[in-house]
């Protein structure tokens, strides 16, 4: 399989995201922006709190990728694509996070990605609840939020290991279909980072 | 390849053998020759390709056909623009679209007609107050793009049908 | 099937190919022609509405995109599919397509490349000059240039290949050359110096001296505008000297003159007609006949261009006949006028002989290959007398990005430049314009046609003048408006009504304007309120426009109409039917549009170029009674109402006067010497009954039956031509002399064939009318009140009002709909739409409507837009075109409102929410 042409066209937005990362205190160099470091590679950080925070910072590459942020909007309308433009046609959260009555998420987003229409899909396609909105937040704020059961869907830190490491809707982020850049690394690697972070006390950057 | 049987405008069709990556839009237009359903963008942006899906629970909604595999419609019941009029008698919404000069080139009309019809049927079951009517129409139709008309006469026509039979659609 | 398609009728001879209509074999499916003839005999329909209403709400096959081979009686039933491959790169040498990597189930049967078209001897029509395909070894001349057509016998193979090429990297490029340079597409200078009083002759004007272009260009292709003291272009030197004098005055104004000097830039946009370009071709090698189904604004041109393309091809690729059929068009806006797409449809058919082939853009491809609106860079200087508020002088320089091919660039440059004064009367004007080649996607015709860009610039400047001089914007416009009879930039007056004062009065009295201060004062917290006004005048017509019309009535009183104008949503079929109904009492139940082949009985031919002919050449040609300056026009330039309906309307008038009226007299038993026999002007229609004072009403059916029984005139066909004035001709009909605004006429008696009538005298509009920029114009003024959310910069249009005049509105609800649609397109252009010009723009093949935002209902005041159409000045005032002008003032009105709300003048488009947020920060 050859590298699709459109990937070349997406270099600019990816770099732009790199700048955002830098502004939020993450040390991300462009050559590692598509991969995730293993928990072991942070062994050199001796301070356990700093090391824990470093795990989360690395995980932040995933959380702040368009694949996650687009459906964790701050308001009621998701964004779309690597450029994270407002979703077209205009769709809104609705009472259950699955759209308004006149336009439900799953009419277009069906069980699986459909590359013909460059449309992503998953059986559980929906918006994250409003309290789980991440757009416009710093990674540090997202970290506090993700630990707060009131704003993370009532999850314990241990639940997060499974949610990020094994949930299939989250896992879509690494298999997003034609026209979208996958989240960095693999879901397994992201899960390993969550596990290391939780076990090290879940410190925030 | 997948086997596909479905109901289109009340007629049961199939089984057909279709490619897994054949869009519903191409199934309708290329395989069935039913070109009343349009192709505009192929990306669920303009909704000129939307058809009505009638669910077993009695509810109906529109569905773009350009971003959905035909195979996903197996066992479903759909309505298209070709199926609204019965025996040459136009529906009130079709008549209103004509009398209000709602469309110009008409290429987006199938999507608006299907969306408007679904709205009428929904209001019949769940009427809304008169004061919210413009907003309800606006929300229902907003996904549909039209380049000719500026939308005004589509909204006018839908509203006219509702107001002409207010007891049916409004609380 | 209609009679016109029953016979083999020769349309024209081009390059030895008979372009014609052939009979179609009987099959169960309705014929293409009957599907396209609306509303259709016996079809139940509401009383109100368009003639295409029922077809469009029932999903009837109507558009070119609706037809496959199986829908065409007499064609083979299977459709093959062709795929356009275009270049996303215009800086590297093209090295071919890696088709070997395509899956076996996605391999084309035929690949058509530059080599193939060269090998078989294709000729490129002059309008499309350039490579039809980029040859291997050359750098593509522009982004989106065709590289190949791939033709597949099975849809599934085509579809798989389309996706593979869309999403994969199959195109091979080599060494970097950078973008290729190309000459400019046209450079013109329009200079006018008025005489000392309005009545005095101009000191210098284009209409007196001819249009001028600079003779010299820099290596970049840019013109040298200075009057170089050399022999070449002596005419240029004279005009340029006047122009430079005007500029010197603006550069050093006296104390009493305010001079404002500004840059304004507009963006490239896509027309976004909802039906992407497409068509069918079937070449039958046994009969050497090429069948085509096309959907374009310019059917005659498309057929002629294809005939030229194939005219000198080798024996296997040169049809003996071409039968082109034209469908309803799913939106055009100029973008389907003279598009090269039709050429490729024909090629697709010729390269898979014996098989019907469909070529269709998807939306990504439409963005990549469809013509765009020109991006303009404008530099303007305007001088205003501080005391009187009168504009003293205007100078501007326009640079258009024409993209990869010339297409309509020279013409858009001219129309934009000559429209640059908008509604204003200015005694000294100097405007230069040049359309440049770039590697961008080709720009061409689109609604507004250059004037949208230049009139936006001047209406924003006008607002700035009013701010600077503390003048009321309506009052400023009233003082400076060009009056009826006043001279335009080219030195001629408009020959139609100019109703600026009425439009201004309407705007001034509208509550949006009247109450603007109180609304601004009561803005909600966190919001800014602003009101903007603009008035524009836009030409209609191109200076050489024509129409064909044919009206027939059968013995049952049923009326059929055929016209050559194209129905693309503009309502032309309805307008023609309404105009004909005024003469013969009923709205026809068979209206055929885009029918360039229904008029063979007129036997028309043409020579030369109507836009550039000389008087001597025209006089000589006019001696032949079948000669006309042009046969059939594109439906564009807002010309539908005025010209597109003219031939059918005149045909109907002749049919009434010489066919129905004598039959009515016969029924009434009124002899020819009775004075009432000459009072046909006194009769009128009501509900299909002919009324005449003192006589019993006659139903049309009875009159028609009588006309047939008398073997009287029951059908007429006519041709009309306008070069800012109608051709007029005299014909002998029976014992009468008829003089009318047509230049060809044929009649049918009873059920007979149409016979042409020789004209006994003809007057074509003078050739030097070609120096006129425009003589036809219509006006529209727009008011908008907007609300801007400070936090986001989002503009919400609270209320809007557009007032326009268009003479007699032939289908008033269609006019209103056009104005509403123009408003929406104006909002998109002003606030939302933009295409980057080059590599990250539409030429990369990755654009679709999610990234490119056009106005949705939620962007518009759908329940708060009022459109007012002024009634005609007189019942005699003919219909005027209005489809373009209604879009134009919307854009500057929005910009002026944004200024009033924010205090910031944006000097480029679009003014997005992010940009507004930026200046509010």
XYZ file of N, CA, C and O in Angstrom, chain B residues 19 21-23 26 29-30 33-36 38-43 45-46 48 81-82 85 88 90 94-95 97-101 103-110 113 134 142-153 155-156 159, chain C residues 46 48-50 53-54 56-59 61 63 65-66 68 81 155-156 159-160 270-272 274-276 329-331 333 358 362-363 446 568-569 813-814 816-818 820-821 824-825 833 848-850 854-858 860 862-863:
456
model
N -21.600 -4.829 -4.468
C -20.242 -4.653 -3.930
C -20.336 -4.063 -2.528
O -21.173 -3.182 -2.287
N -18.479 -1.941 -1.225
C -18.175 -0.498 -1.183
C -18.996 0.293 -2.210
O -18.657 1.413 -2.549
N -20.092 -0.300 -2.667
C -21.002 0.456 -3.542
C -21.856 1.372 -2.664
O -22.450 0.917 -1.685
N -21.919 2.645 -3.018
C -22.757 3.534 -2.205
C -24.234 3.279 -2.514
O -24.590 2.831 -3.609
N -25.145 5.204 -5.619
C -24.859 4.539 -6.888
C -25.784 3.347 -7.105
O -26.140 3.039 -8.242
N -28.964 5.008 -8.388
C -28.831 5.708 -9.673
C -28.296 4.805 -10.780
O -28.786 4.851 -11.908
N -27.280 4.011 -10.462
C -26.641 3.218 -11.519
C -27.321 1.860 -11.683
O -27.478 1.384 -12.790
N -31.455 2.694 -11.709
C -31.827 3.748 -12.666
C -32.743 4.782 -12.058
O -33.391 5.551 -12.769
N -32.829 4.814 -10.723
C -33.699 5.788 -10.049
C -32.897 7.053 -9.752
O -32.292 7.193 -8.686
N -32.916 7.963 -10.721
C -32.051 9.131 -10.617
C -32.761 10.335 -10.006
O -32.188 11.429 -9.970
N -33.987 10.134 -9.518
C -34.628 11.232 -8.791
C -33.815 11.610 -7.568
O -33.747 12.775 -7.185
N -30.484 12.550 -6.087
C -29.371 13.183 -6.802
C -28.019 12.835 -6.204
O -27.922 12.386 -5.064
N -27.001 13.104 -6.985
C -25.629 13.082 -6.485
C -25.100 14.510 -6.550
O -25.041 15.098 -7.637
N -24.748 15.078 -5.406
C -24.243 16.453 -5.422
C -22.814 16.571 -4.960
O -22.003 17.230 -5.600
N -22.485 15.953 -3.835
C -21.139 16.142 -3.285
C -20.450 14.827 -2.952
O -19.228 14.778 -2.872
N -21.210 13.781 -2.714
C -20.599 12.509 -2.368
C -19.995 12.480 -0.979
O -19.226 11.581 -0.647
N -20.314 13.467 -0.172
C -19.674 13.569 1.144
C -20.660 14.001 2.218
O -20.251 14.530 3.243
N -22.569 16.474 2.434
C -22.514 17.901 2.730
C -23.718 18.644 2.172
O -24.149 19.640 2.724
N -24.267 18.184 1.044
C -25.340 18.951 0.405
C -26.714 18.315 0.624
O -27.727 18.991 0.544
N -28.533 16.545 -1.194
C -29.442 16.378 -2.334
C -29.716 14.893 -2.562
O -30.633 14.537 -3.285
N -38.001 10.528 -3.968
C -38.851 11.561 -4.581
C -39.819 10.953 -5.590
O -40.931 11.443 -5.772
N -39.429 9.854 -6.205
C -40.300 9.239 -7.208
C -41.566 8.656 -6.570
O -42.540 8.372 -7.266
N -45.833 11.221 -4.999
C -47.140 11.346 -5.651
C -47.717 9.956 -5.877
O -46.984 9.006 -6.165
N -50.270 9.963 -9.924
C -50.248 11.287 -10.538
C -50.794 12.403 -9.665
O -50.823 13.552 -10.095
N -50.280 14.814 -6.710
C -49.157 15.329 -5.927
C -49.546 15.437 -4.460
O -50.715 15.661 -4.118
N -45.524 18.676 -2.330
C -45.110 18.829 -3.734
C -45.850 20.000 -4.377
O -45.257 20.823 -5.078
N -47.148 20.056 -4.125
C -47.945 21.149 -4.694
C -47.447 22.500 -4.174
O -47.314 23.458 -4.931
N -44.463 23.254 -3.080
C -43.163 23.581 -3.693
C -43.376 24.218 -5.072
O -42.688 25.160 -5.456
N -44.350 23.697 -5.823
C -44.598 24.247 -7.158
C -45.242 25.631 -7.043
O -44.774 26.603 -7.649
N -46.275 25.718 -6.227
C -47.024 26.984 -6.169
C -46.203 28.119 -5.555
O -46.438 29.280 -5.853
N -45.270 27.757 -4.690
C -44.412 28.787 -4.082
C -43.145 29.035 -4.889
O -42.283 29.771 -4.445
N -43.004 28.401 -6.013
C -41.787 28.551 -6.818
C -40.554 28.271 -5.954
O -39.573 28.999 -6.001
N -38.216 26.058 -5.900
C -36.925 25.657 -6.471
C -36.686 26.396 -7.772
O -37.614 26.927 -8.379
N -35.443 26.415 -8.175
C -35.110 26.957 -9.492
C -34.564 25.832 -10.356
O -35.309 25.215 -11.104
N -33.267 25.516 -10.209
C -32.773 24.413 -11.046
C -33.403 23.098 -10.626
O -33.542 22.190 -11.425
N -33.765 22.973 -9.351
C -34.479 21.791 -8.897
C -33.598 20.637 -8.469
O -34.105 19.599 -8.060
N -32.292 20.814 -8.545
C -31.402 19.686 -8.255
C -31.390 19.337 -6.773
O -31.171 18.190 -6.412
N -31.635 20.319 -5.911
C -31.661 20.033 -4.474
C -33.057 19.636 -4.016
O -33.238 19.272 -2.849
N -34.045 19.743 -4.910
C -35.443 19.528 -4.524
C -35.723 18.160 -3.890
O -36.462 18.084 -2.907
N -35.153 17.068 -4.402
C -35.451 15.778 -3.778
C -35.108 15.765 -2.286
O -35.885 15.232 -1.480
N -37.615 17.950 -0.419
C -38.939 17.332 -0.392
C -38.975 16.215 0.656
O -39.917 16.120 1.454
N -41.171 28.565 12.815
C -40.075 28.970 11.927
C -38.769 28.311 12.352
O -37.978 27.858 11.523
N -31.954 22.764 7.655
C -30.668 23.467 7.551
C -29.544 22.634 6.964
O -28.568 23.175 6.449
N -29.644 21.320 7.033
C -28.568 20.507 6.475
C -28.500 20.554 4.959
O -27.484 20.204 4.369
N -29.568 21.004 4.331
C -29.664 20.917 2.868
C -29.121 22.182 2.210
O -29.497 23.282 2.574
N -28.264 21.981 1.222
C -27.713 23.117 0.486
C -28.501 23.364 -0.791
O -28.923 22.425 -1.475
N -28.688 24.646 -1.085
C -29.281 25.064 -2.356
C -28.473 26.255 -2.821
O -28.160 27.138 -2.034
N -28.104 26.275 -4.099
C -27.295 27.390 -4.590
C -28.146 28.402 -5.351
O -27.683 29.504 -5.618
N -29.372 28.027 -5.720
C -30.172 28.930 -6.557
C -31.068 29.866 -5.746
O -31.213 31.027 -6.096
N -31.719 29.340 -4.730
C -32.930 30.024 -4.261
C -32.774 30.900 -3.037
O -33.668 31.692 -2.740
N -31.728 30.729 -2.265
C -31.662 31.452 -0.999
C -32.614 30.881 0.045
O -32.826 31.492 1.079
N -33.198 29.723 -0.247
C -33.975 28.923 0.717
C -35.342 29.507 1.086
O -36.174 28.796 1.652
N -35.575 30.778 0.820
C -36.760 31.452 1.354
C -38.031 30.716 0.963
O -38.903 30.449 1.798
N -38.134 30.369 -0.311
C -39.396 29.799 -0.797
C -39.571 28.333 -0.405
O -40.704 27.835 -0.396
N -38.756 27.359 2.673
C -39.289 27.539 4.023
C -40.741 28.009 3.965
O -41.580 27.548 4.740
N -41.011 28.914 3.041
C -42.390 29.409 2.897
C -43.351 28.277 2.551
O -44.464 28.207 3.091
N -43.958 25.941 5.521
C -44.793 26.646 6.495
C -46.235 26.725 6.013
O -47.182 26.530 6.778
N -50.579 22.136 -10.733
C -51.221 23.291 -10.115
C -51.310 24.439 -11.106
O -50.530 24.516 -12.059
N -50.648 27.580 -10.566
C -49.452 28.397 -10.445
C -48.227 27.531 -10.674
O -48.294 26.324 -10.541
N -47.129 28.199 -10.928
C -45.886 27.455 -10.913
C -45.178 27.428 -12.243
O -45.685 27.863 -13.265
N -43.995 26.865 -12.194
C -43.130 26.814 -13.357
C -43.576 25.685 -14.286
O -44.175 24.712 -13.844
N -42.354 22.474 -13.076
C -42.645 22.207 -11.671
C -42.915 20.751 -11.356
O -42.291 20.167 -10.473
N -43.834 20.139 -12.076
C -44.212 18.762 -11.760
C -43.021 17.828 -11.951
O -42.729 16.964 -11.111
N -39.966 18.444 -11.652
C -38.917 18.620 -10.644
C -39.328 18.157 -9.252
O -38.458 17.890 -8.433
N -40.615 18.072 -8.965
C -40.988 17.542 -7.644
C -41.314 16.045 -7.681
O -41.665 15.465 -6.657
N -41.228 15.446 -8.856
C -41.516 14.017 -8.916
C -40.273 13.206 -9.294
O -40.355 11.981 -9.455
N -39.149 13.865 -9.435
C -37.914 13.140 -9.714
C -37.827 12.602 -11.125
O -37.147 11.603 -11.377
N -36.709 12.071 -14.912
C -35.390 12.182 -15.556
C -35.382 13.433 -16.402
O -36.213 13.622 -17.289
N -32.196 15.970 -15.991
C -30.847 16.549 -16.065
C -29.928 15.582 -16.815
O -30.177 14.382 -16.858
N -27.324 14.438 -15.868
C -26.827 13.418 -14.942
C -27.839 12.308 -14.695
O -27.504 11.312 -14.064
N -29.060 12.473 -15.162
C -30.073 11.438 -14.951
C -30.053 10.352 -16.029
O -30.730 9.334 -15.885
N -28.654 7.468 -18.597
C -27.688 6.427 -18.932
C -28.129 5.881 -20.282
O -29.240 6.166 -20.753
N -18.046 3.875 -18.443
C -17.805 5.064 -17.624
C -16.378 5.559 -17.808
O -15.432 4.775 -17.765
N -19.170 -0.351 -14.491
C -19.249 0.691 -13.480
C -18.389 0.357 -12.267
O -17.692 1.221 -11.725
N -18.438 -0.890 -11.817
C -17.693 -1.246 -10.607
C -16.187 -1.005 -10.780
O -15.518 -0.527 -9.867
N -15.612 2.689 -10.623
C -15.798 3.235 -9.282
C -14.585 2.923 -8.405
O -14.095 3.778 -7.661
N -14.068 1.703 -8.523
C -12.884 1.341 -7.737
C -11.676 2.172 -8.159
O -10.901 2.639 -7.326
N -15.885 29.074 -6.336
C -16.457 28.087 -7.254
C -17.943 28.388 -7.428
O -18.607 28.798 -6.470
N -18.473 28.168 -8.625
C -19.912 28.438 -8.802
C -20.802 27.511 -7.967
O -21.911 27.894 -7.611
N -20.320 26.299 -7.684
C -21.095 25.330 -6.889
C -22.518 25.152 -7.418
O -23.489 25.204 -6.666
N -25.240 22.674 -8.241
C -25.300 21.410 -7.493
C -25.126 20.185 -8.375
O -24.755 19.126 -7.897
N -25.424 20.309 -9.653
C -25.208 19.163 -10.541
C -23.808 19.269 -11.154
O -23.572 20.149 -11.989
N -22.902 18.383 -10.757
C -21.569 18.450 -11.368
C -21.659 18.199 -12.877
O -22.607 17.571 -13.357
N -30.516 21.857 -16.927
C -29.221 22.048 -16.296
C -29.420 22.270 -14.796
O -30.221 23.123 -14.385
N -28.701 21.494 -13.993
C -28.810 21.596 -12.542
C -27.919 22.691 -11.991
O -26.988 22.454 -11.238
N -28.241 23.914 -12.394
C -27.464 25.075 -11.933
C -26.313 25.361 -12.882
O -25.684 24.446 -13.423
N -24.902 29.312 -13.348
C -24.291 30.545 -12.825
C -23.105 31.003 -13.670
O -22.211 31.681 -13.181
N -20.251 7.367 -20.320
C -20.643 8.498 -19.471
C -19.390 9.100 -18.871
O -18.522 8.373 -18.366
N -17.172 13.948 -10.092
C -17.692 13.973 -8.736
C -17.386 15.382 -8.188
O -16.872 16.234 -8.914
N -17.741 15.654 -6.961
C -17.582 17.043 -6.488
C -16.107 17.427 -6.339
O -15.726 18.564 -6.605
N -18.810 33.703 -14.438
C -19.665 33.436 -13.289
C -20.468 34.689 -12.958
O -19.952 35.800 -13.034
N -31.793 26.507 -16.674
C -30.833 26.079 -15.647
C -31.328 26.498 -14.266
O -30.549 26.633 -13.328
N -32.636 26.712 -14.188
C -33.198 27.184 -12.937
C -33.718 28.591 -13.076
O -34.546 29.056 -12.299
N -42.525 35.648 -9.625
C -42.010 34.827 -8.523
C -40.641 34.227 -8.849
O -39.858 33.935 -7.951
N -40.377 34.057 -10.125
C -39.037 33.614 -10.510
C -38.043 34.759 -10.269
O -36.940 34.554 -9.761
N -38.358 37.127 -8.066
C -38.166 37.238 -6.616
C -37.218 36.132 -6.117
O -36.322 36.380 -5.315
N -37.410 34.946 -6.633
C -36.539 33.838 -6.240
C -35.092 34.088 -6.637
O -34.165 33.791 -5.884
N -34.895 34.649 -7.822
C -33.530 34.986 -8.242
C -32.907 35.995 -7.289
O -31.724 35.916 -6.952
N -33.652 36.433 -4.135
C -33.341 35.755 -2.876
C -32.083 34.889 -3.032
O -31.221 34.859 -2.148
N -31.991 34.214 -4.164
C -30.805 33.394 -4.413
C -29.560 34.238 -4.586
O -28.475 33.859 -4.140
N -28.311 35.182 -1.240
C -27.569 34.095 -0.576
C -26.169 33.959 -1.152
O -25.187 33.785 -0.422
N -26.064 34.068 -2.474
C -24.745 33.917 -3.081
C -23.848 35.101 -2.710
O -22.637 34.951 -2.540
N -17.017 32.194 1.429
C -16.379 31.357 0.412
C -14.991 31.854 0.026
O -14.800 33.052 -0.195
N -14.059 19.761 -1.155
C -15.477 19.423 -1.226
C -16.233 20.454 -0.391
O -15.638 21.395 0.157
N -17.524 20.260 -0.273
C -18.364 21.301 0.317
C -18.294 21.390 1.836
O -18.895 22.276 2.422
N -17.564 20.493 2.484
C -17.360 20.671 3.917
C -16.331 21.744 4.187
O -16.497 22.595 5.064
N -20.640 27.264 1.462
C -21.575 28.206 0.861
C -22.666 28.503 1.889
O -22.770 27.818 2.907
N -23.462 29.516 1.604
C -24.446 29.938 2.600
C -25.516 28.875 2.778
O -26.082 28.359 1.807
N -25.779 28.541 4.016
C -26.926 27.712 4.371
C -28.052 28.627 4.798
O -27.845 29.819 5.047
N -29.230 28.033 4.998
C -30.362 28.832 5.470
C -30.016 29.525 6.784
O -30.402 30.668 7.019
N -29.256 28.832 7.634
C -28.948 29.428 8.940
C -27.963 30.586 8.836
O -27.735 31.290 9.814
N -28.600 32.961 6.723
C -29.390 33.945 5.982
C -30.640 34.346 6.762
O -31.151 33.573 7.561
N -33.785 34.108 6.332
C -34.815 33.539 5.449
C -36.205 34.096 5.725
O -37.028 34.173 4.815
N -36.447 34.487 6.967
C -37.775 35.043 7.268
C -37.762 36.563 7.356
O -38.776 37.170 7.702
